[in-house]
């Protein structure tokens, strides 16, 4: 808080009306310095104030030593030395605790104030410097030296202009800082330039450091310039402060105005029958009374609605709180739909909507059967995994229809924020519940069929949390009966929800999440199944989409099969649906343009005209005329494919193995394992070891633009190498898949069903598999296996015994002759 010297002056004047503290000092600037004084003076330490020459200053005296000093000096009319303390808190200052520059002064009057304190009136005489303290008791006394003042030339207009500028700024500062009116009059009435400069420095400059700097300056013109700079700074700060206060006052006035108007509006609404907020409150309570809540949920709602009643409707928190209560009321607490437990009807519905998918249908019927027997059962948590387009997502709708439950779906692909699952805390602006709670609210029942689509594409361990880990609570039957959403802050029971997750691959799903789900593989369709799906579902659907009637167009089985084999390359039927849709749009166009008879009966010959040049050509078995060419089986994201492995030999220094075809590291390792096995077992096949020293080996897998990897081509590569090194033919119409070890053991691989479908499409008759894969074959329906013979093996020797014929290929390489010619 600023010290108001003018109030102190007025108080002192009131205590003795015969005395005036601010006199009109019109004499010569130098006359005040003519009064002599000793060079050894009693010292009065000042706190938070600086006395300048010529200035009259009231000083409150509290220390006993200081009281004794001033009374003795006043009685003896003795001059004193006033020095400012560096640290005001020190009670017994030493020379180092005082600024070295001070002012010689005389005590004009001692006043006993009404509050029992003592105030003295000092008038500064001259600037002095403290050289040494000579006495410390009963009060300080020291040797001082008078400092010279440099007065400007009386005719110097510059000094007069600077002092006038200081005077104007001082008046502005007084007005901005709410000083009393008499303080402005006091400044205006001082005509002496030197006195005016020192008076302003004493009373208006706030910083003690700045005052000491001014007092140290002996040149009055330079002192005036320095003070002008300080006043400019203080005036600018005062203006800024005044502007801030004005704006704040305007904001407060605006808020008061708005509050007043809102109160008027509220009174008017009360007269008209109540405000909108009152109606909202009444509606919330009415809806709450219709809910069958537990005691805990009801207590939470009552507490939160009481909080809403205390919030000003104009506050941003009002809408946040209202949104929270609306969320609570919109949730279907223990409100469930009645399941249709008619197993015959459920089976009929599932078969009507989807062809095939027997495992999934069987699991749903099992659940219904147990539910019918027990009357109550936690819903299963299923994960349907398989290639795209096989009907995983649409199956969820069919299940909901069969059970007569509500259906909701959440796409998890690309989800990277944990709050999307658990919700945001209400402390955040724009907070909302997570997708789980929002979807349950949207469904309107606590037991919907809930599809978690693309669960394998959810992000893991991002800077916004771990959404995959957040799903653990949702999908754990032991935990989801008390699911905690950060926004809702009340446990919600998800145990009655039938969660069905879908995925294309299990490799990207964390282990703990996989452990909580029942995995059901949804594999690709064979051509016969795709034909049936097209006839039963896709063609009627696309005809309806373009407005065609059943009698407008016909498509026979041969045409559908031609589309599947030449225009699609997928395990599912998504691309097939698009091609059929394209044909139906073309037919609709023909009908609209009077060319109806052109495509009314679609046969394979018409398909090329409607869809253009075939986009794909299926890999067909290419015979066994060449040594080193073997057919393998591979799994891809769009289903199974056949894979050719080619091995050729070329003369060289030997020992060089070249691998081409965009092979991954695992596949390259399989080729090296196969070669090392054959080198170690040359006696089994009658291979001359000298071949490896004189011939280079090159293994190639066609379609080099497509990356290939995995261990399942191990036995295929071993057979290809053995055929090339022995020049023996490979058995016709045979394919194989299996991993090998360095000692020649054959290990099982995955994707068996898709690989079998690929083999059938390519015209393969026999397939070599690991014995451990026999269990996979036994699970596959007989329709998929028709026309195929399976050979189950334990080691590479068995593979070679089955796959290699004793017959040599046409024009075989005669390694013995080649070696003799090389020696010659």
XYZ file of C-alpha atoms in Angstrom, residues 311-780:
470
model
C -26.678 -24.544 -10.141
C -27.511 -21.297 -11.937
C -29.149 -22.231 -15.296
C -26.815 -19.751 -17.015
C -23.731 -21.566 -15.740
C -21.914 -23.917 -18.160
C -22.030 -26.577 -15.434
C -25.826 -26.656 -15.684
C -25.858 -28.299 -19.120
C -23.101 -30.742 -18.115
C -25.110 -31.819 -15.087
C -28.353 -31.989 -17.095
C -26.644 -34.140 -19.747
C -25.417 -36.516 -17.042
C -28.901 -36.965 -15.586
C -30.370 -37.478 -19.082
C -27.775 -40.196 -19.675
C -28.767 -41.965 -16.458
C -32.446 -41.828 -17.397
C -31.912 -42.990 -20.987
C -30.083 -46.145 -19.933
C -32.278 -49.286 -19.794
C -31.500 -50.304 -16.203
C -32.534 -53.987 -15.940
C -34.946 -53.517 -18.862
C -34.598 -56.583 -21.080
C -36.409 -57.928 -24.114
C -37.880 -61.410 -23.926
C -35.836 -64.018 -25.783
C -37.511 -66.221 -28.356
C -36.587 -69.688 -27.076
C -38.152 -71.556 -29.999
C -35.109 -73.444 -31.303
C -36.827 -74.497 -34.519
C -37.724 -70.913 -35.366
C -34.219 -69.692 -34.454
C -32.608 -72.315 -36.677
C -34.962 -71.424 -39.502
C -34.094 -67.720 -39.181
C -30.340 -68.369 -39.164
C -30.549 -70.655 -42.210
C -32.728 -68.173 -44.060
C -30.256 -65.311 -43.638
C -26.954 -67.185 -44.069
C -25.856 -70.203 -46.027
C -23.238 -72.360 -44.337
C -21.528 -71.116 -41.115
C -22.662 -74.258 -39.322
C -20.359 -73.835 -36.291
C -21.725 -70.411 -35.434
C -25.331 -71.500 -35.864
C -24.731 -74.564 -33.708
C -23.228 -72.429 -30.899
C -26.194 -70.032 -30.904
C -28.663 -72.923 -30.764
C -26.689 -74.445 -27.862
C -26.953 -71.178 -25.977
C -30.703 -71.019 -26.544
C -31.116 -74.621 -25.433
C -29.241 -74.044 -22.142
C -31.129 -70.789 -21.578
C -34.388 -72.628 -22.077
C -33.354 -75.303 -19.586
C -32.023 -72.973 -16.862
C -34.173 -69.916 -17.379
C -31.212 -67.630 -16.770
C -27.688 -67.632 -18.178
C -24.842 -65.233 -18.769
C -24.572 -64.399 -22.441
C -21.606 -65.915 -24.310
C -18.834 -63.717 -25.660
C -18.018 -64.921 -29.166
C -15.264 -63.945 -31.576
C -15.882 -64.737 -35.227
C -12.650 -64.646 -37.183
C -11.994 -65.241 -40.837
C -11.322 -63.522 -44.173
C -13.285 -60.441 -45.297
C -16.719 -60.776 -46.863
C -17.769 -64.124 -45.361
C -20.688 -62.623 -43.392
C -19.274 -62.196 -39.893
C -20.864 -58.790 -39.270
C -24.192 -59.512 -40.963
C -24.424 -62.697 -38.920
C -24.896 -60.519 -35.829
C -28.117 -59.088 -37.250
C -29.345 -62.569 -38.014
C -28.618 -63.727 -34.454
C -30.482 -60.716 -33.036
C -33.418 -61.497 -35.287
C -33.425 -65.155 -34.264
C -33.381 -64.273 -30.550
C -35.792 -61.333 -30.941
C -33.198 -59.047 -29.321
C -32.145 -55.495 -30.115
C -29.059 -55.099 -32.314
C -26.211 -52.582 -31.918
C -22.847 -52.397 -33.612
C -19.637 -50.531 -32.753
C -16.735 -50.360 -35.195
C -13.408 -50.572 -33.345
C -11.173 -50.192 -36.413
C -8.576 -47.488 -35.767
C -9.862 -46.758 -32.233
C -6.937 -45.201 -30.319
C -8.462 -43.471 -27.286
C -9.282 -45.420 -24.135
C -11.982 -42.850 -23.313
C -13.949 -44.125 -26.335
C -14.515 -47.322 -24.330
C -14.607 -46.094 -20.735
C -15.949 -42.566 -21.322
C -14.572 -39.176 -20.271
C -14.538 -37.843 -16.744
C -17.078 -35.084 -16.163
C -14.337 -32.639 -15.228
C -13.572 -32.218 -18.940
C -15.501 -29.847 -21.204
C -17.583 -31.824 -23.684
C -17.349 -35.012 -21.603
C -19.530 -37.915 -22.737
C -19.993 -41.601 -21.938
C -18.027 -44.262 -23.818
C -19.288 -46.122 -26.872
C -20.414 -49.109 -24.809
C -22.800 -47.111 -22.623
C -23.990 -44.943 -25.543
C -24.786 -48.049 -27.608
C -26.675 -49.689 -24.732
C -28.676 -46.474 -24.339
C -29.375 -46.469 -28.077
C -30.511 -50.113 -27.990
C -33.024 -49.427 -25.231
C -32.506 -52.810 -23.553
C -29.908 -54.389 -21.290
C -29.591 -57.601 -23.322
C -28.949 -56.634 -26.956
C -26.759 -58.454 -29.445
C -23.691 -56.210 -29.407
C -21.284 -56.446 -32.379
C -17.693 -55.341 -31.699
C -16.604 -55.070 -35.319
C -12.943 -55.263 -36.425
C -11.612 -55.933 -32.918
C -8.255 -56.937 -34.415
C -7.703 -53.391 -35.718
C -8.031 -51.585 -32.383
C -4.941 -49.604 -31.361
C -2.761 -50.713 -28.440
C -0.671 -48.657 -25.981
C -1.147 -45.161 -27.403
C -0.449 -41.882 -25.593
C -4.199 -41.738 -24.923
C -4.267 -45.043 -23.075
C -4.756 -48.670 -24.128
C -8.231 -49.281 -25.651
C -7.512 -53.000 -26.065
C -6.912 -53.360 -22.319
C -10.036 -51.307 -21.570
C -12.053 -53.983 -23.404
C -10.894 -56.623 -20.921
C -13.453 -55.469 -18.369
C -16.186 -55.381 -21.023
C -15.526 -58.908 -22.285
C -14.780 -60.641 -18.983
C -17.912 -62.481 -17.733
C -16.601 -62.235 -14.176
C -16.229 -58.447 -14.325
C -18.755 -57.014 -16.760
C -21.658 -57.312 -14.319
C -20.217 -54.114 -12.762
C -18.773 -52.198 -15.730
C -17.496 -48.766 -14.683
C -17.837 -45.880 -17.133
C -15.861 -42.775 -16.136
C -18.700 -40.454 -17.175
C -21.517 -42.429 -15.568
C -19.556 -43.160 -12.361
C -22.115 -45.837 -11.490
C -21.545 -49.549 -12.148
C -23.619 -50.927 -15.025
C -24.447 -54.611 -15.599
C -23.300 -55.861 -19.025
C -23.546 -59.567 -18.203
C -26.804 -59.971 -20.137
C -25.363 -58.471 -23.321
C -24.400 -60.961 -26.036
C -21.079 -59.634 -27.315
C -19.963 -60.859 -30.733
C -16.551 -59.663 -31.864
C -15.362 -59.959 -35.447
C -11.774 -60.136 -36.720
C -9.841 -60.976 -39.853
C -6.736 -62.138 -37.983
C -6.048 -63.260 -34.420
C -2.364 -62.335 -34.550
C -2.956 -58.656 -33.677
C -5.343 -59.312 -30.777
C -3.623 -59.289 -27.329
C -3.495 -62.641 -25.560
C -5.515 -61.612 -22.472
C -8.313 -60.355 -24.742
C -8.330 -63.574 -26.786
C -8.539 -65.591 -23.573
C -11.846 -63.953 -22.668
C -13.594 -64.807 -25.941
C -14.894 -68.020 -27.441
C -13.198 -68.279 -30.836
C -15.169 -69.531 -33.821
C -13.512 -69.668 -37.231
C -15.618 -68.493 -40.147
C -13.711 -69.807 -43.152
C -14.167 -69.017 -46.822
C -16.763 -70.485 -49.122
C -16.196 -73.031 -51.878
C -17.532 -72.256 -55.341
C -20.663 -74.365 -54.788
C -21.474 -72.420 -51.602
C -20.933 -69.096 -53.341
C -23.331 -70.168 -56.119
C -26.009 -70.978 -53.540
C -25.411 -67.691 -51.658
C -25.696 -65.769 -54.915
C -28.940 -67.524 -55.880
C -30.585 -67.233 -52.464
C -29.372 -63.843 -51.260
C -27.220 -61.726 -53.556
C -29.248 -61.813 -56.784
C -32.635 -61.079 -55.099
C -31.010 -58.302 -53.047
C -29.385 -56.603 -56.067
C -32.568 -56.970 -58.162
C -34.503 -55.216 -55.407
C -31.862 -52.471 -55.201
C -32.291 -51.544 -58.896
C -36.068 -52.075 -59.011
C -36.166 -55.276 -61.081
C -38.843 -57.946 -60.739
C -38.188 -61.673 -60.521
C -39.499 -62.098 -64.057
C -37.246 -59.406 -65.529
C -34.001 -61.378 -65.534
C -32.707 -64.883 -65.011
C -29.149 -66.004 -64.282
C -28.268 -69.697 -64.433
C -25.734 -71.510 -62.265
C -23.151 -71.654 -65.035
C -23.177 -67.862 -65.366
C -22.754 -67.409 -61.611
C -19.856 -69.872 -61.568
C -18.246 -68.054 -64.510
C -18.427 -64.756 -62.566
C -16.932 -66.383 -59.447
C -14.033 -68.006 -61.293
C -13.119 -65.129 -63.618
C -14.156 -61.877 -61.924
C -13.583 -62.463 -58.182
C -10.680 -63.571 -56.042
C -11.888 -63.757 -52.463
C -12.903 -66.103 -49.695
C -16.152 -64.255 -49.098
C -18.819 -62.922 -51.431
C -18.409 -59.138 -51.187
C -16.797 -58.738 -54.613
C -19.292 -61.207 -56.085
C -22.129 -59.019 -54.787
C -20.602 -55.990 -56.529
C -20.310 -57.844 -59.852
C -23.910 -59.057 -59.665
C -24.985 -55.505 -58.815
C -23.150 -54.226 -61.891
C -24.942 -56.782 -64.098
C -28.335 -55.847 -62.608
C -27.730 -52.150 -63.244
C -26.851 -52.961 -66.860
C -30.043 -55.013 -67.213
C -32.075 -52.157 -65.695
C -30.520 -49.791 -68.221
C -31.407 -52.160 -71.107
C -34.995 -52.388 -69.937
C -35.208 -48.598 -69.603
C -33.838 -48.174 -73.160
C -36.092 -50.816 -74.794
C -33.351 -53.480 -75.131
C -35.055 -55.775 -72.700
C -34.614 -59.043 -74.638
C -30.848 -58.628 -74.923
C -29.970 -59.735 -71.379
C -33.174 -61.168 -69.962
C -31.607 -64.648 -69.689
C -27.969 -64.361 -68.616
C -25.613 -67.179 -69.579
C -21.806 -67.407 -69.351
C -21.555 -66.022 -72.886
C -23.343 -62.837 -71.798
C -21.193 -62.237 -68.705
C -18.102 -61.126 -70.662
C -20.214 -58.547 -72.515
C -21.708 -57.227 -69.292
C -18.574 -57.193 -67.108
C -15.811 -56.847 -69.681
C -12.573 -58.789 -69.908
C -12.092 -61.331 -67.065
C -10.083 -59.782 -64.253
C -8.542 -62.948 -62.817
C -7.348 -66.280 -64.114
C -7.268 -69.041 -61.565
C -3.982 -70.858 -61.063
C -4.376 -74.252 -62.745
C -2.189 -77.269 -62.202
C 0.555 -77.083 -64.831
C 1.608 -80.720 -65.124
C 4.787 -82.565 -64.200
C 6.855 -82.310 -67.336
C 9.671 -80.302 -65.736
C 12.016 -81.356 -62.963
C 11.961 -79.128 -59.901
C 8.432 -77.696 -60.388
C 6.154 -78.574 -57.445
C 2.694 -77.295 -56.450
C 2.305 -75.963 -52.907
C -0.685 -74.581 -51.017
C -0.770 -71.138 -49.371
C -3.163 -69.110 -47.234
C -3.824 -65.419 -48.008
C -6.162 -62.769 -46.629
C -8.591 -63.494 -49.480
C -8.497 -67.282 -49.028
C -6.342 -70.163 -50.194
C -4.148 -70.196 -53.299
C -1.922 -72.719 -55.024
C 1.746 -71.861 -55.147
C 4.403 -73.080 -57.597
C 7.975 -73.606 -56.423
C 10.547 -73.859 -59.211
C 14.154 -75.061 -58.834
C 16.784 -74.889 -61.572
C 20.466 -75.896 -61.654
C 23.269 -74.109 -63.489
C 26.955 -74.888 -63.927
C 29.235 -72.902 -61.680
C 31.627 -73.030 -58.767
C 28.921 -74.629 -56.669
C 27.607 -73.975 -53.181
C 25.552 -70.918 -54.226
C 21.831 -70.823 -53.381
C 19.744 -68.034 -54.977
C 16.188 -67.296 -53.760
C 13.822 -65.041 -55.745
C 10.110 -64.246 -55.792
C 9.812 -61.622 -53.003
C 10.241 -64.180 -50.215
C 10.149 -63.333 -46.532
C 12.775 -64.364 -43.992
C 10.839 -67.417 -42.741
C 10.347 -68.719 -46.277
C 14.040 -68.229 -47.078
C 14.945 -70.192 -43.966
C 12.637 -73.006 -45.113
C 14.574 -73.208 -48.427
C 17.910 -73.390 -46.594
C 16.575 -76.076 -44.227
C 15.372 -78.148 -47.189
C 18.735 -77.902 -48.949
C 20.701 -78.789 -45.811
C 18.451 -81.797 -45.220
C 19.054 -83.093 -48.755
C 22.819 -82.571 -48.416
C 22.757 -84.627 -45.225
C 20.650 -87.421 -46.782
C 22.035 -87.740 -50.324
C 22.315 -91.519 -49.888
C 18.543 -91.835 -49.603
C 17.993 -90.365 -53.057
C 21.184 -91.450 -54.752
C 22.432 -87.885 -55.175
C 26.121 -87.409 -55.932
C 27.716 -85.005 -53.453
C 29.834 -83.569 -56.251
C 26.712 -81.895 -57.655
C 26.740 -79.391 -54.777
C 30.366 -78.495 -55.587
C 29.844 -77.910 -59.304
C 26.259 -76.696 -59.679
C 24.514 -73.535 -58.437
C 20.922 -73.826 -57.208
C 18.190 -71.240 -57.907
C 14.752 -71.433 -56.239
C 11.996 -69.154 -57.552
C 8.344 -68.663 -56.533
C 6.352 -66.956 -59.350
C 4.356 -63.710 -58.992
C 7.360 -61.844 -57.631
C 5.399 -58.614 -57.051
C 3.426 -60.306 -54.245
C 5.257 -60.678 -50.878
C 5.305 -64.270 -49.593
C 6.282 -65.616 -46.220
C 5.604 -68.388 -43.755
C 6.900 -71.881 -43.032
C 4.173 -73.918 -44.806
C 6.148 -74.224 -48.078
C 8.910 -76.267 -46.371
C 8.033 -79.688 -47.800
C 7.212 -78.109 -51.172
C 10.723 -76.658 -51.406
C 12.308 -79.911 -50.263
C 10.405 -81.831 -52.979
C 11.302 -79.231 -55.626
C 15.017 -79.452 -54.731
C 14.931 -83.257 -54.677
C 13.229 -83.381 -58.098
C 15.792 -80.987 -59.598
C 18.779 -82.844 -58.112
C 17.508 -86.297 -59.196
C 15.736 -85.165 -62.417
C 12.776 -87.353 -61.352
C 9.214 -86.435 -62.218
C 6.799 -85.208 -59.553
C 3.555 -87.175 -59.241
C 0.782 -85.649 -61.370
C -2.052 -83.617 -59.763
C -0.463 -83.534 -56.303
C 0.004 -80.556 -53.961
C 1.416 -80.270 -50.479
C 1.795 -78.000 -47.445
C 3.818 -78.402 -44.259
C 6.722 -77.027 -42.252
C 10.009 -78.911 -41.968
C 12.759 -79.060 -39.383
C 16.494 -79.519 -39.890
C 16.205 -83.226 -39.082
C 13.425 -83.646 -41.650
C 10.357 -83.774 -39.365
C 7.126 -82.393 -40.892
C 5.140 -79.996 -38.683
C 1.452 -78.968 -38.957
C 0.304 -75.669 -40.491
C -2.912 -73.613 -40.496
C -5.532 -72.497 -43.015
C -6.222 -76.094 -44.087
C -9.788 -75.553 -45.284
C -8.879 -72.547 -47.458
C -5.935 -74.469 -48.940
C -8.165 -77.430 -49.761
C -10.614 -75.140 -51.568
C -7.740 -73.671 -53.583
C -6.546 -77.191 -54.487
C -9.995 -78.199 -55.701
C -10.287 -75.064 -57.849
C -6.917 -75.829 -59.459
C -7.762 -79.459 -60.303
C -5.552 -81.074 -57.658
C -6.417 -84.704 -56.821
C -3.968 -85.557 -53.997
C -2.701 -83.520 -51.057
C 0.200 -84.240 -48.698
C -0.218 -82.983 -45.117
C 1.378 -83.453 -41.701
C -0.225 -86.200 -39.626
C -1.135 -83.638 -36.968
C -3.312 -81.875 -39.545
C -5.529 -84.966 -39.894
C -7.734 -83.662 -37.073
C -8.381 -80.512 -39.118
C -9.505 -82.603 -42.081
C -11.921 -84.565 -39.910
C -13.674 -81.326 -38.885
C -14.307 -80.263 -42.500
